[in-house]
PDB file of C-alpha atoms and ligand atoms in Angstrom:
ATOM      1  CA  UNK A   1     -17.851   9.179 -35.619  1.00 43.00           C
ATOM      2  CA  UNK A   2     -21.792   8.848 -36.050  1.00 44.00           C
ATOM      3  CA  UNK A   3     -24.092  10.727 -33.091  1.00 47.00           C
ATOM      4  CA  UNK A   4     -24.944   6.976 -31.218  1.00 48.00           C
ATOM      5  CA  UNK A   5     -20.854   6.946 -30.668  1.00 53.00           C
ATOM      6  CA  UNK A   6     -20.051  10.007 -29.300  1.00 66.00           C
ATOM      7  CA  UNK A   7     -18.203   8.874 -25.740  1.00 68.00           C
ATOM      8  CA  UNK A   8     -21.028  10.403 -23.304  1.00 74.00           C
ATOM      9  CA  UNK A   9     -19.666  11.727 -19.766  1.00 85.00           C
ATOM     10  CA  UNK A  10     -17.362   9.106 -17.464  1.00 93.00           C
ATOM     11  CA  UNK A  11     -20.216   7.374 -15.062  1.00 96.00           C
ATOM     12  CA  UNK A  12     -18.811   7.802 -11.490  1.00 98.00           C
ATOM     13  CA  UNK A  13     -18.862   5.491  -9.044  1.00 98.00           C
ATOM     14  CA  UNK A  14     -18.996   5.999  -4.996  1.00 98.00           C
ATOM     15  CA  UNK A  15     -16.706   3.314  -3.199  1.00 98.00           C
ATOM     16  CA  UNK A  16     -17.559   3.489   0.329  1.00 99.00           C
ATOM     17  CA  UNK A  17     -15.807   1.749   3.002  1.00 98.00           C
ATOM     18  CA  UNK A  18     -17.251   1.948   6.675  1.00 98.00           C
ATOM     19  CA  UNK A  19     -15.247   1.379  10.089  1.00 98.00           C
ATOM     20  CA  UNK A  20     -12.273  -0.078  10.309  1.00 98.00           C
ATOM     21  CA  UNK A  21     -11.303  -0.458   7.373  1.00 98.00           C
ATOM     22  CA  UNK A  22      -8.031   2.014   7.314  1.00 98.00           C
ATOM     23  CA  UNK A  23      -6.497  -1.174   9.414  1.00 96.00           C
ATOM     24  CA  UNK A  24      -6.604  -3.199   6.921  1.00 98.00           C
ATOM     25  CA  UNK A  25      -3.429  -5.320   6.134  1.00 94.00           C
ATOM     26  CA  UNK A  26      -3.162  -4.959  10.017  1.00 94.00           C
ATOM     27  CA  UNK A  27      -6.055  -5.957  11.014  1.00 93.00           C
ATOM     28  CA  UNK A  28      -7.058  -9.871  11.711  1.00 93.00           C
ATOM     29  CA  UNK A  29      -5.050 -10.278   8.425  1.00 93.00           C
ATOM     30  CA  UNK A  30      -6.230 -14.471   8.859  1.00 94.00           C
ATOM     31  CA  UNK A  31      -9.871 -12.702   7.962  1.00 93.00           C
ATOM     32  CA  UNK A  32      -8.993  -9.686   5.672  1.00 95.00           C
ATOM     33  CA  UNK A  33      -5.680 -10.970   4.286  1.00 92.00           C
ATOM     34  CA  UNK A  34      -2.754  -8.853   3.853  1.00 95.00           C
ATOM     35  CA  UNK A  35      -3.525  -5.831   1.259  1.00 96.00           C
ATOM     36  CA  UNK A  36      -4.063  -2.415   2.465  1.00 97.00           C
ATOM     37  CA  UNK A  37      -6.780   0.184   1.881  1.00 98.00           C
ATOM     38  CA  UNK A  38      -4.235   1.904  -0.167  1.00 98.00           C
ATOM     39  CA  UNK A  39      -4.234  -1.629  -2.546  1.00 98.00           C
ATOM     40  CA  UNK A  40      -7.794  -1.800  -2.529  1.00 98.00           C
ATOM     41  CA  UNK A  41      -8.174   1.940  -3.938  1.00 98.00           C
ATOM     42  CA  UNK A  42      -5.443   1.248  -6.365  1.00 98.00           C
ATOM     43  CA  UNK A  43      -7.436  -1.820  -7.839  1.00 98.00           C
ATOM     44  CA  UNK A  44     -10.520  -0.096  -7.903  1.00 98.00           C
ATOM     45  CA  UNK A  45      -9.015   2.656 -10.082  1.00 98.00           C
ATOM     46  CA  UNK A  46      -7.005   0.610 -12.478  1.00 98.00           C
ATOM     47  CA  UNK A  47     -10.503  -1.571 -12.804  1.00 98.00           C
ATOM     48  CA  UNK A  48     -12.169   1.366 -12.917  1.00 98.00           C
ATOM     49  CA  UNK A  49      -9.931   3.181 -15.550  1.00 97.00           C
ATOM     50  CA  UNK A  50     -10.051  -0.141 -17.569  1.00 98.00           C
ATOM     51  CA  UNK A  51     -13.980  -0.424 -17.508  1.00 98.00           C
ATOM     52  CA  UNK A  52     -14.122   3.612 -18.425  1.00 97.00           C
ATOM     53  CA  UNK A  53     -16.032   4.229 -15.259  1.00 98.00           C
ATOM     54  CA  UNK A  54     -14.686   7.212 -12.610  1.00 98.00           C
ATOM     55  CA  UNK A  55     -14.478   6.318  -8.914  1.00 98.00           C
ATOM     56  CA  UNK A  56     -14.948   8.700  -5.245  1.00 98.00           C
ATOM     57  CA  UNK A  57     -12.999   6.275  -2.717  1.00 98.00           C
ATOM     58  CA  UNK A  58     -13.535   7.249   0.193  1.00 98.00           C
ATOM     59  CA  UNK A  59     -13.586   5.294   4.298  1.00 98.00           C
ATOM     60  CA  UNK A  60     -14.871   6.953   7.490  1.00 98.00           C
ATOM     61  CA  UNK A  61     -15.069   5.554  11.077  1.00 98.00           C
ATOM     62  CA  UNK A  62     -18.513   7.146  10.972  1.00 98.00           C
ATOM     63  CA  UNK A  63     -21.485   6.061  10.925  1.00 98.00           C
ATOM     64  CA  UNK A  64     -23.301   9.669  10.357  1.00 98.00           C
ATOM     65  CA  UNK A  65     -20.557  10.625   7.714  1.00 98.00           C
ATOM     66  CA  UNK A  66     -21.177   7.064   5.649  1.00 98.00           C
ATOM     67  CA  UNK A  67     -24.805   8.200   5.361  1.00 98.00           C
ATOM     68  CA  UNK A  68     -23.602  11.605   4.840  1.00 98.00           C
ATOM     69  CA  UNK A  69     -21.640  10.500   2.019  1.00 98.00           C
ATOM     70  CA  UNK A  70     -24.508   7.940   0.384  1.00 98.00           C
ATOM     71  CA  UNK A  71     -26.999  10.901   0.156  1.00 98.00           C
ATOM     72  CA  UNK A  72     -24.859  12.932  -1.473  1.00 98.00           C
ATOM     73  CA  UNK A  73     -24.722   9.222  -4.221  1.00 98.00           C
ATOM     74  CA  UNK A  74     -28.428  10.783  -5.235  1.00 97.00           C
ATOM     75  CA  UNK A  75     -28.233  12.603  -8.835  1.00 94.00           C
ATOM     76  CA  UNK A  76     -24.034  12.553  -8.233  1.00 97.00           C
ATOM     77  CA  UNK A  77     -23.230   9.168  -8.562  1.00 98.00           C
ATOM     78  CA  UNK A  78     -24.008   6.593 -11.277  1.00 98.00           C
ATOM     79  CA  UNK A  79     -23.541   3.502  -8.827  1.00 98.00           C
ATOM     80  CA  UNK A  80     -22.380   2.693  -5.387  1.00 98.00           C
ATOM     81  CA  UNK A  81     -19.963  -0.015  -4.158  1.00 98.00           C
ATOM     82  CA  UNK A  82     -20.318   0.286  -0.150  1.00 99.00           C
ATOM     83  CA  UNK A  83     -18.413  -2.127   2.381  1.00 98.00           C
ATOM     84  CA  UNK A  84     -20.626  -0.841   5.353  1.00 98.00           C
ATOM     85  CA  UNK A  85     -18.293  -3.345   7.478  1.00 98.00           C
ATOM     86  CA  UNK A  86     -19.587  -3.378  11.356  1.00 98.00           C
ATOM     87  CA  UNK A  87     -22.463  -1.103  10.643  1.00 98.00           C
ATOM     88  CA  UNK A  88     -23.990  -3.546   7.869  1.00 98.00           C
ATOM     89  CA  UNK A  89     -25.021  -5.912  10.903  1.00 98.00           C
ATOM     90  CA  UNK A  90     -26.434  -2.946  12.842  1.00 98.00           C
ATOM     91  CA  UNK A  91     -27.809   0.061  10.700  1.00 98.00           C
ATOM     92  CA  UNK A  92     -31.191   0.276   9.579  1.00 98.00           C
ATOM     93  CA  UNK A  93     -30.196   3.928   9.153  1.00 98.00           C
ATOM     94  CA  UNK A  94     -27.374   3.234   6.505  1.00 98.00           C
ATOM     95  CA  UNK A  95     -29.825   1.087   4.522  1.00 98.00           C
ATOM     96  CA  UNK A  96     -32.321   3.764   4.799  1.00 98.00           C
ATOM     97  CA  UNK A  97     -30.304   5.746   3.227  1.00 98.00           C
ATOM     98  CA  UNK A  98     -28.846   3.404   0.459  1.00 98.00           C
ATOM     99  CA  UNK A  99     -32.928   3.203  -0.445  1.00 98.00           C
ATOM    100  CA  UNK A 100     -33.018   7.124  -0.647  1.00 98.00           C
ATOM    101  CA  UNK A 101     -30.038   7.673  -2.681  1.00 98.00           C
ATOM    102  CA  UNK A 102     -32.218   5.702  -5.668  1.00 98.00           C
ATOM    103  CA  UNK A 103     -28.512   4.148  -6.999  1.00 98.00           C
ATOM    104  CA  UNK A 104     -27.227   0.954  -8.108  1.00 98.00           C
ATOM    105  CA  UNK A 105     -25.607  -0.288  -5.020  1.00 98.00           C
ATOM    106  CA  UNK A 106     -23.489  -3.599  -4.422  1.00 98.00           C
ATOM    107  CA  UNK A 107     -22.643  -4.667  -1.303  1.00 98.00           C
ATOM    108  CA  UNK A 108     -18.638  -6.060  -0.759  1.00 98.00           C
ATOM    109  CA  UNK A 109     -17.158  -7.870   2.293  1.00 98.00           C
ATOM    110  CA  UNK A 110     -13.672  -9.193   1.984  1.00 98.00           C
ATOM    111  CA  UNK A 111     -14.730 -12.023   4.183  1.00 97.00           C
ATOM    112  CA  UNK A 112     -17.081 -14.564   3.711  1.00 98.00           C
ATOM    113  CA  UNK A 113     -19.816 -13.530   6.701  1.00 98.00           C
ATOM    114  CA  UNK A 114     -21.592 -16.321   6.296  1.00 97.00           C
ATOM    115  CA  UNK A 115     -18.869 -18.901   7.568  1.00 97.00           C
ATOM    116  CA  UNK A 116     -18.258 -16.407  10.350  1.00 97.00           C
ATOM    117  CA  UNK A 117     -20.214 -15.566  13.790  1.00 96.00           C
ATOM    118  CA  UNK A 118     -23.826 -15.386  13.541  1.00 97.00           C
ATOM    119  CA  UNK A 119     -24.197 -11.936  14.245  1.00 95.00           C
ATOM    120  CA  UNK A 120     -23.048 -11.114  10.961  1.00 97.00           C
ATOM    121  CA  UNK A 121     -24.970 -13.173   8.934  1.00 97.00           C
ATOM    122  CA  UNK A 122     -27.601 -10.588   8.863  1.00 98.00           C
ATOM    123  CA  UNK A 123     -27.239  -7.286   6.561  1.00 98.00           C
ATOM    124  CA  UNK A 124     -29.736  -4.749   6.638  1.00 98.00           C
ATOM    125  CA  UNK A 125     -27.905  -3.188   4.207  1.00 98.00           C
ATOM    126  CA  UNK A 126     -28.395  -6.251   1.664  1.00 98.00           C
ATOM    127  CA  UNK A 127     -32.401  -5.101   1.940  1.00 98.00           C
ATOM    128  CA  UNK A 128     -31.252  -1.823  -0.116  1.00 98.00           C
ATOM    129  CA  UNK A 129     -28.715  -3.546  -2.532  1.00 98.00           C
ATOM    130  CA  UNK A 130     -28.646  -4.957  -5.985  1.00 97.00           C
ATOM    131  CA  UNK A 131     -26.088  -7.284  -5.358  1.00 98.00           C
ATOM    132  CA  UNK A 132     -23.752  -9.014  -2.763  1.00 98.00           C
ATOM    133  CA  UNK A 133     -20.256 -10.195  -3.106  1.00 98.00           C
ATOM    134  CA  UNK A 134     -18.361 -11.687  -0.094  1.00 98.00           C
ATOM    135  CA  UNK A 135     -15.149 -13.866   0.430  1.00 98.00           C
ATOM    136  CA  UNK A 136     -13.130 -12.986  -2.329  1.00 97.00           C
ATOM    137  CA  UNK A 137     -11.138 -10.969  -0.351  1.00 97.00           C
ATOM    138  CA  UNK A 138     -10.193  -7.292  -2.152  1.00 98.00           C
ATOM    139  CA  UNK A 139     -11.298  -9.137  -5.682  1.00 98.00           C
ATOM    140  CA  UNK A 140     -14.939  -8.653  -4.777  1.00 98.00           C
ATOM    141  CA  UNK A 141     -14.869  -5.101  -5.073  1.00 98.00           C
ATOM    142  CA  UNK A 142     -13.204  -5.215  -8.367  1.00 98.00           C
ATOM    143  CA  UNK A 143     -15.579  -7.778  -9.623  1.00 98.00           C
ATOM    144  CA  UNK A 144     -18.540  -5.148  -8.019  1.00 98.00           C
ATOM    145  CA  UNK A 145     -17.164  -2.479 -10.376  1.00 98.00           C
ATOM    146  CA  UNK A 146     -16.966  -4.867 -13.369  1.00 98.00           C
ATOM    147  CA  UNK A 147     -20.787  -5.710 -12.473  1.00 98.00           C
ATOM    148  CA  UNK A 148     -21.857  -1.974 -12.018  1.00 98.00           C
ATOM    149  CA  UNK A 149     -20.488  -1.378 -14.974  1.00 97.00           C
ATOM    150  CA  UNK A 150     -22.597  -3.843 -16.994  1.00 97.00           C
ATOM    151  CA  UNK A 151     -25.724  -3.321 -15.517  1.00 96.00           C
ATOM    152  CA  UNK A 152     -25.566   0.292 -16.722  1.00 95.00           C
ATOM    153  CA  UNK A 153     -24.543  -0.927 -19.769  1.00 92.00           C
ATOM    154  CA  UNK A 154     -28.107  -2.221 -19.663  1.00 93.00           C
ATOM    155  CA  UNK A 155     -29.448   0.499 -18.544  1.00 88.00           C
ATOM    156  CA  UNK A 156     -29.937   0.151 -14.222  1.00 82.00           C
TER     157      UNK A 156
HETATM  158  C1  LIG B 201     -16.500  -6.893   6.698  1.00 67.39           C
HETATM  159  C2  LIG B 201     -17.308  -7.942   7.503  1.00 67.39           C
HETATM  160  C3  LIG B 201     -17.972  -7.300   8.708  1.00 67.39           C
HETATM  161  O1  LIG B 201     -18.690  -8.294   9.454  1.00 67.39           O
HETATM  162  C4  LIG B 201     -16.931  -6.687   9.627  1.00 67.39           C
HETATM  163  O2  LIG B 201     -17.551  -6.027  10.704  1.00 67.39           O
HETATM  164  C5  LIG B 201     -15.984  -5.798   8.911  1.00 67.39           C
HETATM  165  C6  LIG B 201     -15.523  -6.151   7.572  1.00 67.39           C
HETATM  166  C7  LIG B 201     -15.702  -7.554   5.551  1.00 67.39           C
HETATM  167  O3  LIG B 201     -15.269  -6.818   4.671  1.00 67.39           O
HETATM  168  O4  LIG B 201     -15.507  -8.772   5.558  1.00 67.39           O
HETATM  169  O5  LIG B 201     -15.506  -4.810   9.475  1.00 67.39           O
HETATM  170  O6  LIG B 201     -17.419  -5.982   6.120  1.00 67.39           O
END
């Protein structure tokens, strides 16, 4: 094994989901289909275990505690995947704090928020993110890791 291919440390990776969210599979499951937030963190860590990156899943009801938890993304965390649900419509003070933390962040809705009311067609937090993904369901946060993973490839 030459120098250049010594495996460096696992990059990890701060999932963050915001309110709500521990209904899911209950909740509206027309809108968020039927898969739990137990599925959701077991896809993100088979994705993540298949694309060598680590992952910190974590949901609060919170709005204090989701910032909380970004500013502690700063110098910890390689990338962010955040589903800021209700507060991503409302919080200039999550997005704030997305800009702060100075990390790769990708924004993930299950739903499509754009075909829905028009109060949530507006994300501050989009202001602070690399990326968006909405409407595939619990695929867009796998396909967030896949894309965190190959921007650091190239070096975000
Ligand atoms: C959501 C969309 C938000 O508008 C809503 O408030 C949520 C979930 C989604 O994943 O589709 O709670 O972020």
């Amino acid at each position: 094994m030459t120098a250049s291919s010594v495996p460096g440390p696992v990059p990890l990776i701060a999932v963050l989901n915001g309110p709500n969210l521990n209904m899911l599979g209950l909740r509206q499951p027309e809108v968020y289909g039927r898969a739990t937030l137990d599925d959701v963190e077991a896809l993100c860590a088979e994705t993540a275990d298949r694309l060598g990156l680590a992952i910190d899943f974590r949901q609060t009801n919170g709005e204090g505690e989701l910032i909380s938890w970004v500013q502690e993304c700063r110098g910890r965390a390689a990338g962010l995947v955040i589903n800021p649900a209700g507060y991503t419509h409302t919080s200039v003070a999550l997005m704030d704090a997305i800009l702060a933390a100075e990390v790769p962040t990708i924004e993930v809705h299950l739903s499509n928020i754009h075909r829905r009311e028009s109060f949530r067609h507006h994300s501050y937090v989009s202001r602070a993110a690399l990326g968006v993904i909405c409407g595939l369901g619990v695929r867009g946060y796998a396909a967030a890791l896949t894309a965190l993973a190959e921007l650091l490839e190239e070096g975000a």
